[in-house]
XYZ file of C-alpha atoms in Angstrom:
757
model
C -250.576 -10.203 -129.622
C -248.983 -13.216 -127.842
C -251.001 -15.392 -129.792
C -250.441 -13.412 -133.294
C -246.069 -13.699 -132.467
C -247.222 -17.211 -131.819
C -248.740 -17.911 -135.589
C -245.854 -15.617 -136.550
C -243.259 -17.901 -135.587
C -244.980 -21.469 -136.363
C -245.488 -19.442 -140.211
C -241.839 -19.670 -139.414
C -240.436 -22.540 -139.029
C -243.172 -24.573 -141.863
C -240.928 -21.378 -143.958
C -237.498 -22.968 -143.243
C -238.501 -26.523 -142.650
C -240.573 -26.381 -146.694
C -236.968 -24.735 -147.755
C -235.537 -27.080 -146.317
C -237.142 -29.993 -147.648
C -237.310 -28.192 -151.220
C -232.853 -27.600 -150.020
C -232.256 -30.919 -149.901
C -235.085 -32.219 -152.566
C -232.168 -30.401 -154.837
C -229.726 -31.864 -154.102
C -230.715 -34.936 -154.213
C -232.477 -34.266 -157.130
C -228.559 -32.742 -158.284
C -227.508 -35.453 -156.256
C -228.580 -37.784 -158.442
C -228.298 -36.398 -162.063
C -224.294 -36.207 -160.726
C -223.822 -38.426 -158.824
C -224.730 -41.568 -161.043
C -223.349 -40.711 -163.599
C -219.414 -40.055 -161.979
C -220.859 -43.216 -160.309
C -220.989 -44.618 -163.024
C -217.701 -43.765 -164.744
C -215.976 -44.359 -161.638
C -217.356 -47.994 -162.084
C -216.085 -47.838 -165.773
C -212.793 -47.080 -164.971
C -212.120 -48.855 -161.177
C -214.241 -51.759 -163.037
C -214.561 -52.717 -166.236
C -211.161 -50.948 -167.322
C -210.054 -51.831 -164.023
C -206.616 -53.977 -166.185
C -205.901 -51.460 -168.659
C -205.868 -48.460 -166.097
C -203.690 -51.119 -163.926
C -201.246 -51.233 -166.960
C -201.585 -47.322 -167.371
C -199.981 -47.018 -164.150
C -197.725 -49.098 -163.817
C -196.568 -48.185 -166.654
C -196.682 -44.479 -165.290
C -195.213 -45.324 -161.744
C -192.100 -48.149 -162.848
C -189.121 -47.612 -164.002
C -187.516 -50.102 -166.936
C -183.597 -50.717 -166.353
C -181.886 -52.849 -168.401
C -178.802 -54.309 -167.442
C -175.890 -54.919 -169.921
C -173.997 -58.043 -168.671
C -170.297 -58.686 -169.641
C -169.153 -59.478 -172.608
C -167.811 -62.759 -173.233
C -163.918 -63.524 -173.329
C -161.758 -64.054 -175.990
C -159.076 -66.307 -176.028
C -156.048 -67.764 -177.237
C -155.292 -70.967 -177.634
C -154.249 -70.791 -174.260
C -156.206 -69.513 -172.529
C -154.830 -65.848 -172.635
C -157.222 -62.498 -171.957
C -157.101 -61.186 -176.557
C -160.880 -58.625 -175.715
C -162.068 -58.083 -172.466
C -164.889 -56.873 -170.809
C -164.470 -54.342 -167.864
C -167.432 -52.493 -165.822
C -168.453 -48.438 -167.048
C -171.396 -46.040 -166.183
C -173.829 -44.446 -168.425
C -174.002 -40.905 -167.075
C -178.090 -40.386 -167.904
C -181.292 -37.308 -166.315
C -184.731 -37.747 -166.184
C -186.203 -34.339 -166.716
C -188.934 -34.948 -165.398
C -187.219 -34.932 -161.611
C -185.592 -31.985 -162.535
C -187.897 -29.100 -160.561
C -186.674 -25.609 -161.689
C -184.978 -23.760 -164.303
C -181.765 -22.973 -162.226
C -181.764 -27.191 -160.800
C -181.516 -27.219 -164.997
C -178.519 -24.646 -165.311
C -176.623 -25.967 -162.816
C -177.184 -29.534 -163.698
C -175.849 -28.355 -167.651
C -172.558 -26.394 -166.325
C -171.254 -28.779 -163.829
C -172.039 -32.187 -166.474
C -170.524 -30.500 -169.238
C -166.619 -29.663 -167.466
C -166.820 -32.524 -165.589
C -167.843 -35.238 -168.683
C -166.856 -32.234 -171.600
C -170.063 -32.417 -172.796
C -172.096 -29.941 -175.009
C -173.700 -27.618 -171.913
C -176.394 -26.268 -174.631
C -176.644 -29.974 -175.636
C -177.088 -30.827 -171.870
C -179.111 -28.618 -171.198
C -181.576 -28.683 -174.130
C -182.242 -32.602 -172.264
C -182.908 -30.704 -169.722
C -186.264 -29.298 -171.214
C -188.547 -32.593 -172.274
C -190.167 -32.958 -168.940
C -191.870 -36.457 -169.203
C -188.665 -38.179 -170.735
C -187.017 -39.801 -167.553
C -183.595 -40.543 -169.340
C -181.786 -39.010 -171.350
C -178.752 -40.197 -171.969
C -174.956 -38.047 -171.395
C -172.342 -40.187 -172.080
C -171.880 -43.811 -172.801
C -168.964 -46.153 -171.139
C -166.963 -43.510 -167.870
C -164.566 -45.201 -165.950
C -165.484 -45.430 -162.464
C -163.111 -42.814 -161.438
C -165.072 -40.468 -163.646
C -168.380 -41.461 -162.347
C -167.065 -41.212 -158.666
C -167.059 -37.629 -159.455
C -170.282 -36.706 -161.051
C -171.336 -39.072 -157.834
C -169.643 -36.405 -156.040
C -171.375 -33.685 -157.890
C -174.874 -34.873 -157.194
C -173.433 -35.125 -152.804
C -172.226 -30.918 -153.435
C -175.289 -29.369 -155.086
C -177.592 -31.715 -153.637
C -179.632 -31.850 -157.188
C -182.247 -34.252 -158.452
C -182.353 -35.853 -162.335
C -178.647 -37.533 -162.441
C -178.653 -41.194 -162.343
C -175.567 -43.586 -163.475
C -176.364 -47.153 -165.077
C -173.981 -49.940 -165.019
C -172.053 -51.131 -168.005
C -169.801 -52.833 -169.617
C -166.737 -51.161 -171.988
C -164.579 -53.741 -175.029
C -160.444 -53.925 -174.459
C -157.876 -55.639 -176.367
C -155.546 -55.514 -174.348
C -152.609 -55.815 -177.031
C -154.102 -53.292 -178.953
C -153.340 -54.513 -182.859
C -152.447 -57.675 -182.354
C -154.357 -59.711 -183.925
C -157.209 -56.948 -184.956
C -158.158 -58.675 -188.574
C -158.796 -61.904 -186.644
C -160.867 -60.626 -183.408
C -162.250 -57.380 -185.228
C -164.071 -54.938 -182.535
C -167.194 -53.607 -181.143
C -169.483 -50.969 -181.954
C -170.748 -48.754 -179.566
C -173.242 -49.727 -178.914
C -171.391 -53.131 -178.201
C -171.859 -54.898 -180.656
C -169.520 -57.301 -182.813
C -168.649 -55.148 -186.194
C -165.853 -57.461 -188.291
C -163.915 -60.446 -187.276
C -164.592 -63.058 -184.394
C -166.730 -60.330 -182.507
C -169.244 -59.900 -184.851
C -169.211 -63.592 -187.202
C -169.545 -64.955 -182.906
C -171.682 -61.545 -181.053
C -174.435 -64.869 -181.318
C -173.039 -66.152 -178.606
C -170.384 -63.423 -177.241
C -173.101 -60.721 -176.457
C -175.418 -63.013 -173.560
C -178.492 -61.983 -171.959
C -178.853 -58.833 -170.952
C -180.599 -58.439 -167.242
C -183.564 -55.966 -166.161
C -184.579 -54.321 -163.356
C -188.399 -53.373 -163.022
C -188.350 -50.376 -159.925
C -191.709 -49.241 -159.047
C -190.994 -44.909 -158.609
C -193.205 -42.629 -157.012
C -194.059 -38.394 -158.632
C -190.757 -37.467 -157.140
C -189.339 -40.276 -158.779
C -187.947 -42.460 -155.656
C -187.826 -45.778 -155.173
C -191.711 -46.763 -153.358
C -192.864 -50.185 -152.578
C -195.174 -52.384 -155.228
C -195.867 -55.937 -156.281
C -194.865 -55.137 -159.947
C -191.156 -55.117 -159.104
C -189.194 -57.544 -160.047
C -185.315 -58.355 -160.933
C -184.543 -60.486 -163.900
C -180.674 -61.027 -163.849
C -178.267 -60.471 -166.684
C -176.904 -64.065 -168.762
C -173.093 -63.090 -169.275
C -171.583 -64.188 -172.342
C -169.714 -67.003 -173.546
C -165.965 -66.726 -173.816
C -164.323 -67.713 -177.088
C -161.104 -69.627 -177.069
C -159.315 -69.127 -180.355
C -156.831 -71.258 -182.228
C -154.616 -68.801 -182.605
C -151.050 -68.998 -180.586
C -149.879 -65.512 -178.945
C -146.615 -66.347 -179.120
C -146.513 -67.539 -182.918
C -148.925 -64.780 -183.678
C -146.376 -62.634 -182.223
C -143.474 -64.137 -185.113
C -145.736 -63.474 -187.564
C -146.699 -60.324 -186.774
C -143.508 -58.821 -185.300
C -141.531 -60.744 -189.343
C -144.913 -59.273 -191.867
C -143.586 -56.723 -189.976
C -140.277 -56.110 -190.207
C -140.467 -57.546 -194.072
C -143.590 -54.511 -194.949
C -140.897 -52.504 -194.478
C -137.577 -54.318 -195.343
C -138.660 -54.350 -199.197
C -141.075 -51.938 -199.289
C -144.359 -52.777 -199.622
C -147.347 -50.675 -200.660
C -150.360 -52.398 -200.330
C -150.097 -54.653 -197.360
C -148.702 -58.137 -196.347
C -150.282 -60.552 -194.444
C -149.579 -64.089 -193.462
C -151.297 -67.195 -192.540
C -148.697 -70.346 -190.125
C -151.999 -73.839 -189.890
C -151.503 -76.808 -188.574
C -151.809 -78.772 -191.210
C -153.348 -81.693 -189.438
C -155.933 -80.217 -188.755
C -156.744 -77.325 -189.996
C -156.293 -75.175 -187.177
C -154.900 -71.701 -187.591
C -151.771 -71.063 -185.501
C -151.262 -67.397 -186.223
C -152.742 -64.806 -189.415
C -152.394 -61.214 -189.840
C -153.042 -58.725 -192.390
C -149.778 -55.573 -191.968
C -150.021 -52.783 -191.142
C -153.214 -52.993 -189.144
C -155.678 -50.820 -186.955
C -157.070 -50.713 -183.002
C -159.592 -52.216 -182.713
C -160.109 -50.181 -179.081
C -160.369 -47.611 -182.218
C -161.001 -48.661 -184.601
C -161.797 -45.658 -186.222
C -158.677 -44.020 -186.792
C -156.747 -43.560 -189.160
C -153.375 -43.497 -189.001
C -152.035 -43.350 -193.078
C -150.522 -40.165 -193.197
C -151.019 -39.662 -196.434
C -154.503 -40.150 -195.534
C -153.947 -37.274 -193.331
C -153.062 -35.560 -195.696
C -155.327 -36.657 -198.553
C -157.748 -35.416 -196.362
C -156.748 -31.916 -195.148
C -157.678 -30.300 -198.967
C -160.823 -31.677 -198.453
C -164.363 -30.570 -198.882
C -166.350 -32.459 -195.519
C -168.369 -34.536 -198.415
C -165.379 -35.589 -200.104
C -163.728 -35.785 -196.747
C -166.336 -38.353 -194.748
C -166.182 -40.590 -198.193
C -162.374 -40.144 -198.570
C -162.572 -41.490 -194.385
C -164.967 -44.321 -194.831
C -163.688 -45.631 -197.809
C -159.312 -45.823 -196.321
C -161.432 -47.233 -193.515
C -162.987 -50.541 -194.687
C -159.782 -50.315 -196.888
C -157.985 -51.019 -193.537
C -160.460 -53.201 -192.151
C -160.210 -55.805 -195.055
C -159.138 -59.897 -193.402
C -156.345 -59.863 -196.498
C -155.629 -63.340 -196.617
C -159.791 -64.608 -196.295
C -161.810 -61.486 -198.307
C -158.534 -60.502 -201.517
C -158.085 -62.608 -204.236
C -155.158 -63.407 -206.152
C -152.801 -64.761 -209.314
C -151.563 -67.266 -206.819
C -147.856 -68.153 -209.442
C -145.923 -70.412 -208.683
C -146.401 -71.564 -205.005
C -149.526 -72.919 -207.424
C -146.657 -75.278 -209.212
C -147.465 -77.476 -205.732
C -150.696 -78.098 -206.521
C -150.094 -78.974 -209.888
C -146.982 -81.465 -209.257
C -149.863 -82.973 -206.709
C -151.597 -84.204 -209.176
C -149.608 -85.083 -212.082
C -148.377 -87.273 -209.487
C -151.219 -89.077 -208.341
C -152.872 -89.862 -211.975
C -149.343 -90.162 -212.596
C -149.203 -88.397 -215.731
C -145.171 -87.753 -215.174
C -143.077 -89.508 -213.469
C -139.479 -87.676 -211.050
C -137.503 -88.641 -213.952
C -139.040 -87.636 -216.765
C -137.120 -85.392 -219.444
C -137.971 -81.823 -220.348
C -135.941 -79.564 -222.628
C -136.972 -75.415 -221.297
C -134.587 -73.246 -223.917
C -136.783 -69.542 -222.204
C -140.074 -70.090 -223.790
C -142.761 -72.433 -225.703
C -145.445 -72.490 -227.582
C -149.360 -72.997 -227.196
C -151.934 -73.287 -229.960
C -155.116 -70.882 -229.594
C -151.795 -68.102 -227.445
C -150.378 -65.695 -229.439
C -147.185 -65.024 -228.318
C -145.078 -67.966 -226.986
C -145.403 -67.630 -222.579
C -141.793 -68.240 -221.249
C -140.395 -69.441 -218.663
C -138.844 -67.065 -215.875
C -135.302 -67.954 -216.459
C -135.323 -66.332 -220.236
C -132.173 -67.983 -221.137
C -134.215 -71.414 -220.110
C -133.607 -74.522 -218.244
C -132.404 -76.802 -220.901
C -132.221 -80.646 -220.584
C -134.038 -80.931 -216.799
C -135.951 -83.925 -215.823
C -139.250 -83.251 -213.165
C -137.722 -83.037 -210.115
C -135.319 -80.012 -211.155
C -137.795 -78.582 -213.096
C -140.097 -78.197 -209.439
C -136.490 -77.706 -207.810
C -135.829 -74.802 -211.053
C -140.091 -73.908 -210.681
C -139.316 -73.747 -214.332
C -143.068 -72.930 -216.124
C -141.866 -75.190 -219.708
C -141.670 -77.800 -217.558
C -145.313 -76.828 -216.348
C -147.198 -76.012 -219.771
C -146.101 -79.374 -220.894
C -147.123 -81.351 -217.377
C -150.411 -79.409 -216.946
C -150.997 -80.371 -221.256
C -150.295 -84.348 -219.765
C -152.131 -83.985 -216.771
C -155.184 -82.992 -219.847
C -158.356 -80.548 -218.795
C -161.378 -82.754 -217.798
C -159.223 -84.025 -214.991
C -156.813 -80.486 -213.418
C -160.634 -79.081 -214.294
C -161.396 -82.399 -211.696
C -158.321 -81.021 -208.194
C -159.276 -78.010 -208.312
C -162.467 -78.553 -207.146
C -161.430 -81.216 -205.419
C -158.561 -79.365 -203.985
C -161.335 -77.083 -203.038
C -160.338 -73.596 -205.029
C -163.479 -73.129 -206.051
C -165.755 -72.765 -203.016
C -165.054 -71.162 -200.254
C -162.764 -73.173 -197.694
C -165.569 -72.221 -194.634
C -163.234 -70.902 -192.394
C -164.608 -69.102 -189.360
C -164.553 -66.313 -189.903
C -166.452 -63.060 -192.129
C -166.593 -61.658 -195.682
C -165.450 -64.888 -196.609
C -164.003 -65.183 -201.150
C -163.790 -67.455 -203.336
C -161.579 -66.763 -205.818
C -162.428 -66.286 -209.737
C -161.854 -69.832 -211.317
C -163.278 -70.293 -215.674
C -165.964 -72.645 -216.216
C -165.699 -75.677 -217.447
C -166.471 -75.016 -220.685
C -164.364 -72.084 -221.447
C -161.928 -73.991 -219.132
C -161.837 -77.124 -221.319
C -161.500 -75.190 -225.320
C -157.890 -75.707 -225.862
C -154.748 -76.362 -224.287
C -153.780 -72.729 -222.948
C -156.503 -72.650 -220.068
C -154.675 -76.330 -217.969
C -151.165 -75.105 -219.328
C -151.270 -71.427 -217.953
C -153.783 -72.561 -214.367
C -150.517 -75.287 -214.335
C -148.059 -72.173 -213.263
C -150.634 -70.531 -211.386
C -151.815 -68.008 -213.251
C -154.892 -66.485 -214.936
C -156.753 -67.354 -212.465
C -157.388 -65.733 -209.031
C -157.602 -68.065 -205.289
C -157.467 -66.559 -202.031
C -154.923 -67.469 -199.468
C -156.865 -69.140 -197.251
C -157.912 -71.717 -200.108
C -154.352 -71.548 -201.328
C -152.723 -72.782 -197.382
C -155.752 -75.005 -196.899
C -154.737 -76.887 -200.304
C -150.855 -76.915 -199.486
C -152.106 -78.624 -196.651
C -153.670 -81.662 -197.902
C -150.524 -81.893 -199.747
C -148.859 -81.997 -196.934
C -150.233 -84.015 -194.224
C -151.165 -86.619 -196.477
C -153.860 -86.054 -198.663
C -156.356 -85.195 -195.856
C -158.781 -81.268 -197.377
C -158.681 -79.879 -193.456
C -161.275 -77.524 -193.124
C -159.515 -74.434 -191.787
C -160.735 -73.327 -188.230
C -159.382 -70.243 -185.951
C -162.142 -70.874 -183.689
C -161.639 -74.105 -180.708
C -164.813 -73.822 -178.040
C -166.631 -71.806 -176.379
C -166.686 -71.727 -172.306
C -168.944 -70.540 -170.152
C -168.428 -67.693 -167.665
C -166.454 -70.526 -165.134
C -164.071 -71.758 -167.937
C -166.721 -74.165 -168.103
C -166.240 -76.143 -172.559
C -170.074 -76.045 -173.629
C -168.930 -76.020 -177.311
C -165.725 -78.319 -179.228
C -164.730 -77.245 -183.138
C -163.326 -81.053 -183.136
C -161.079 -81.357 -186.881
C -163.093 -81.766 -189.703
C -162.181 -83.198 -192.781
C -163.517 -82.709 -196.462
C -162.517 -85.100 -198.629
C -159.175 -87.307 -199.633
C -157.095 -85.737 -202.518
C -154.787 -87.570 -203.249
C -153.076 -90.321 -201.200
C -150.156 -90.494 -198.934
C -147.476 -91.499 -201.173
C -147.982 -89.327 -203.572
C -148.293 -86.732 -200.426
C -144.351 -87.690 -199.054
C -142.555 -87.299 -202.655
C -144.662 -84.049 -203.297
C -142.900 -83.470 -199.816
C -139.280 -84.516 -200.730
C -139.244 -82.466 -203.862
C -140.720 -79.502 -202.118
C -137.727 -80.163 -199.453
C -135.444 -79.920 -202.024
C -136.983 -76.800 -202.668
C -135.309 -74.645 -200.728
C -131.715 -77.292 -200.355
C -130.401 -77.094 -204.309
C -133.774 -74.878 -205.873
C -134.888 -71.282 -205.856
C -136.598 -71.654 -202.495
C -132.866 -72.158 -200.305
C -133.137 -68.370 -199.318
C -135.564 -70.160 -196.551
C -132.930 -72.151 -195.077
C -132.346 -72.684 -191.410
C -130.570 -74.920 -190.028
C -131.448 -77.989 -188.381
C -134.721 -78.295 -189.507
C -136.531 -79.598 -192.557
C -138.388 -76.479 -194.705
C -140.079 -77.392 -197.680
C -141.303 -75.089 -199.585
C -142.908 -73.308 -202.737
C -142.321 -68.877 -204.064
C -143.801 -67.546 -205.963
C -144.555 -63.846 -208.121
C -147.923 -63.391 -209.573
C -149.548 -60.424 -212.152
C -151.626 -58.429 -211.736
C -153.288 -58.720 -214.481
C -156.936 -56.905 -214.668
C -154.645 -53.957 -214.504
C -153.550 -52.180 -217.337
C -150.559 -52.948 -218.889
C -148.556 -50.217 -217.357
C -149.674 -50.526 -214.091
C -148.247 -53.952 -214.109
C -145.438 -53.779 -214.602
C -143.231 -53.927 -211.580
C -146.356 -54.337 -210.038
C -146.080 -58.689 -208.469
C -147.617 -60.658 -204.772
C -144.590 -62.388 -204.356
C -145.672 -65.005 -202.485
C -143.578 -67.963 -200.767
C -145.313 -70.438 -198.877
C -143.184 -74.002 -196.110
C -143.788 -76.911 -194.459
C -142.106 -78.664 -191.831
C -140.681 -80.787 -190.692
C -140.721 -82.089 -194.175
C -140.459 -85.427 -193.836
C -143.189 -85.853 -191.080
C -145.332 -81.121 -192.009
C -146.140 -80.360 -188.599
C -146.858 -76.420 -189.913
C -147.105 -75.019 -192.815
C -146.693 -70.595 -193.543
C -148.128 -68.284 -196.611
C -146.744 -65.201 -196.743
C -147.745 -62.688 -199.349
C -146.470 -59.037 -200.666
C -148.910 -56.914 -202.467
C -146.662 -54.161 -204.560
C -143.065 -54.464 -203.193
C -141.012 -51.974 -204.467
C -137.332 -52.185 -202.295
C -135.490 -53.741 -205.187
C -135.417 -53.938 -208.555
C -137.556 -55.104 -210.876
C -136.106 -58.465 -211.207
C -135.382 -59.049 -207.690
C -139.353 -58.878 -207.213
C -139.415 -62.429 -206.880
C -141.042 -64.727 -204.128
C -137.110 -66.553 -203.838
C -135.879 -63.007 -203.099
C -138.184 -60.781 -200.849
C -141.004 -63.686 -199.364
C -138.255 -67.068 -198.947
C -136.413 -65.511 -196.642
C -139.575 -64.293 -194.350
C -140.773 -67.630 -194.175
C -136.999 -69.006 -193.549
C -136.835 -66.611 -190.267
C -140.514 -67.472 -189.485
C -139.985 -71.097 -189.104
C -136.429 -70.962 -187.092
C -138.314 -69.229 -184.369
C -141.856 -71.127 -184.340
C -140.479 -74.218 -185.237
C -138.621 -74.414 -181.921
C -141.675 -72.543 -179.711
C -143.478 -75.490 -181.357
C -140.927 -78.312 -179.515
C -139.340 -79.386 -183.075
C -136.344 -80.336 -182.205
C -133.556 -79.215 -184.344
C -131.321 -82.508 -186.222
C -128.419 -81.383 -187.580
C -126.021 -83.662 -190.661
C -122.688 -82.818 -190.626
C -122.046 -80.281 -191.892
C -124.541 -78.012 -189.994
C -122.417 -79.334 -186.769
C -119.915 -76.784 -188.040
C -121.442 -73.182 -186.871
C -124.206 -74.267 -184.419
C -124.967 -72.123 -181.222
C -123.251 -72.964 -178.264
C -123.618 -71.708 -174.861
C -120.564 -70.504 -173.475
C -120.724 -71.477 -170.186
C -119.368 -68.323 -166.826
C -115.502 -69.204 -166.302
C -114.230 -66.167 -164.829
C -113.458 -67.985 -161.087
C -111.700 -71.259 -162.415
C -109.000 -73.037 -162.700
C -106.977 -73.020 -166.224
C -107.881 -77.280 -166.183
C -111.022 -77.007 -165.712
C -112.309 -74.167 -167.456
C -110.568 -76.183 -169.948
C -111.457 -79.479 -169.631
C -115.083 -77.808 -169.711
C -115.330 -76.093 -172.821
C -113.350 -79.289 -174.806
C -117.065 -81.336 -173.594
C -118.303 -78.664 -175.365
C -116.920 -78.785 -178.712
C -115.715 -74.835 -177.791
C -112.132 -73.805 -179.449
C -110.019 -71.457 -177.015
C -107.168 -69.957 -176.674
C -105.907 -68.274 -173.668
C -104.128 -65.176 -172.889
C -101.446 -63.891 -169.137
C -100.150 -66.794 -167.400
C -102.165 -67.686 -164.465
C -103.333 -70.469 -162.801
C -107.336 -69.133 -163.176
C -109.609 -67.020 -165.102
C -109.323 -63.587 -164.090
C -112.378 -63.371 -167.087
C -113.654 -64.737 -170.492
C -114.653 -63.333 -173.826
C -118.264 -63.739 -174.657
C -119.482 -63.059 -171.395
C -121.098 -65.815 -169.063
C -124.551 -66.890 -171.421
C -123.983 -65.862 -175.076
C -124.885 -67.906 -177.739
C -122.183 -68.423 -180.343
C -121.137 -70.693 -183.202
C -119.359 -73.630 -182.192
C -116.834 -72.361 -184.733
C -116.127 -69.318 -182.962
C -112.184 -69.108 -180.230
C -113.441 -68.680 -176.364
C -110.711 -66.566 -174.547
C -109.792 -67.137 -171.332
C -107.836 -64.535 -169.536
C -106.014 -65.884 -167.488
C -104.296 -62.882 -164.569
C -104.112 -60.687 -167.409
C -106.117 -56.930 -167.855
C -109.882 -57.593 -170.718
C -109.278 -55.253 -173.460
C -112.712 -52.511 -171.893
C -114.281 -50.057 -174.503
C -116.622 -50.699 -176.924
C -115.504 -52.030 -180.887
C -117.650 -50.475 -184.086
C -119.547 -52.948 -186.594
C -117.781 -53.110 -189.256
C -120.020 -53.477 -192.449
C -120.528 -57.252 -193.995
C -123.039 -55.639 -196.336
C -122.919 -58.354 -200.100
C -119.560 -60.040 -198.458
C -119.285 -63.471 -198.835
C -120.268 -65.950 -195.474
C -115.739 -66.501 -195.321
C -115.153 -62.266 -196.238
C -117.620 -61.605 -193.689
C -116.680 -64.350 -190.868
C -113.028 -62.771 -191.337
C -114.687 -59.444 -190.338
C -116.402 -59.540 -187.897
C -113.789 -61.970 -186.242
C -111.318 -59.945 -186.082
C -113.188 -56.664 -185.032
C -112.857 -58.262 -181.775
C -116.963 -59.922 -181.885
C -118.456 -63.050 -182.775
C -120.739 -63.844 -186.488
C -124.637 -66.566 -186.442
C -124.654 -67.291 -189.735
C -128.077 -67.386 -190.766
C -130.527 -68.114 -194.324
C -128.378 -69.519 -197.304
C -125.993 -71.026 -195.934
C -126.469 -74.646 -196.592
C -124.766 -73.282 -200.175
C -121.289 -72.116 -201.912
C -121.319 -69.928 -204.636
C -120.546 -66.240 -205.205
C -123.816 -65.038 -205.293
C -124.280 -66.318 -201.790
C -123.713 -62.616 -199.778
C -124.707 -61.529 -196.275
C -127.320 -58.876 -196.957
C -127.886 -58.306 -192.872
C -127.066 -57.724 -190.141
C -128.172 -57.793 -186.548
C -126.425 -54.779 -185.634
C -126.193 -51.999 -188.131
C -122.213 -50.627 -189.507
C -120.368 -48.061 -187.351
C -122.050 -49.145 -183.972
C -120.247 -49.853 -180.547
C -120.829 -52.770 -178.783
C -118.401 -54.150 -175.946
C -115.759 -57.284 -176.896
C -116.697 -60.287 -177.630
C -120.821 -59.611 -178.914
C -122.314 -61.993 -181.689
C -123.769 -60.559 -184.998
C -126.187 -62.360 -186.756
C -125.638 -61.883 -190.428
C -128.630 -63.152 -192.668
C -127.156 -64.878 -196.055
C -128.685 -64.773 -199.297
C -128.343 -66.711 -202.512
C -128.994 -63.556 -205.445
C -129.676 -66.457 -208.280
C -132.861 -67.910 -206.292
C -135.223 -65.805 -208.269
C -138.543 -67.221 -209.534
C -141.416 -65.532 -211.700
């Protein structure tokens, strides 16, 4: 029995060993069939395709964040910042880090409230589970960014992130907007200097490539790298902030006074270097909000339109608002072009200053069906060439143009740069419209009418560049508005030097023309640009719009004036254009009436600022401004001695020994012909006085009215000549206003006979 059991045990043991061997064998067999392919696959992945899968891992585990560089600052010539970049932040979400619908809803609710964005739009972005970057709002200020950070902390949410960015700010709003331009929402320049100098201003972005784990948190990784951003270069302009303010202020006033319907524009240029000191078009726009339309008429129109038509009108209005008129728009220059004709004629000795002409009011030109008229329909009669320039006589210039001849005239048109763009460093420059030489030389008509500035178009930039060449000794300069580039430390990296394109006329001719232009202001159609103490030369212009129908162009002019100063050694040229003013009757819509006074006001502000000292003639010395000294407390004799030293007249009231009060108060600027009142113990009258209305009065009558009211008059404008046509046209304080006794009222006078068409 025991043997039998032992046998059974041995049999069972053998069976177990057999089963074990079979199991091991099967396991080994399966292992070979199953794990060898797996091993081969692992070998393939880890060895053969190591680089490929490593790159995939890097891409999945790293987050590439762009570091936005600071855009370069735009400065005026004195390094006053005009366009700057400030730090802001962009809020984005990483949906892959948001683990529940409750978290997603909380994030959408919180961000929509804080950032004023659409709840549904944010919630939709949270559903993109494979994304680590969905923008919620860009360019938020730090204060708002701090609120977002507090929301993250308070609610312990994941998936909301903030990254540094920059935002462009224009420090003075609409100041110099057509020069500076603006940037798009992505910080790329869209107009003006911002667009043209984009490669220098934008800088080079930096990067942070950081390793992340599955939860989106940082982890050590040997692919993590940092690349610093390189900030953009600063652009230093040639414009002077103060000069630009003067130009813009006077253009705005001219717009209102003359009811200009199609914008006003102006340029101030250094004639010797080609530097643009100021340039503006009004109305303009705010580059901080460049797409905002402020024109009430357009906004009213849009209310009545469908969305499609509204969007079309909006786009057209924006493009028109952004147009840099002096650079991109061409126009018929009218009589301002007579400066160029004069320079050509004198250079070629086709005429002398004393050559005589006769103007009957019109002249016939072979090939033209009707007489070409002079602006003075009755004619100027017999006049020298110099008088013809002063009178802006079309008949004289028709004859002079014919004397010059088509070939020579056309050659100088090219030499003065009217066939080409000036090369000014601003985008979108046009080059005007001038006929081809074959057409120009076909008969006498083209040279006859070009001579007085009609039937062709040029840009304001072309004209002021050519006039600057006439004024500076004959050198055509390339105009420029950028002076230099600087790095973030202020080190100059590039300087734009003045560039002479060619010598067009001689210095002798230049001096002759400058003298003639000064006589236009002192004796001719430019009298209203006169400024006491400064030698100003200039030329009026009233250009027609021949591309309009006869009905449309009736009274629709571009009136202009170009001035140079000081006329004996010019430093600056000023060109102002008013496009379609309607504020006066048609016969007064001329450069002489509307624009010469504007240029005079600009010169009166700009020349002293630039350090040009006034030099008064004997006649001008009468009426020069004097600042009243502080006299109160002085003895009578000491006060009288001080006033005598300033050549000021005086009158005493009372019989005391000391001055107890005075009119006007200390520091007032009064004409040296005015009378200072000294109160010697007597009581100065209290209260205010009414300003009289001196509109249309002569200088003598206006002065009497203002003096009798207990006020002082400072005369400006056309005060160098006398006659019934010289009348007051504006006063610094409105008639009827109440002011302190002794206040100085500035009154501008204008010569109503200074016309030019």
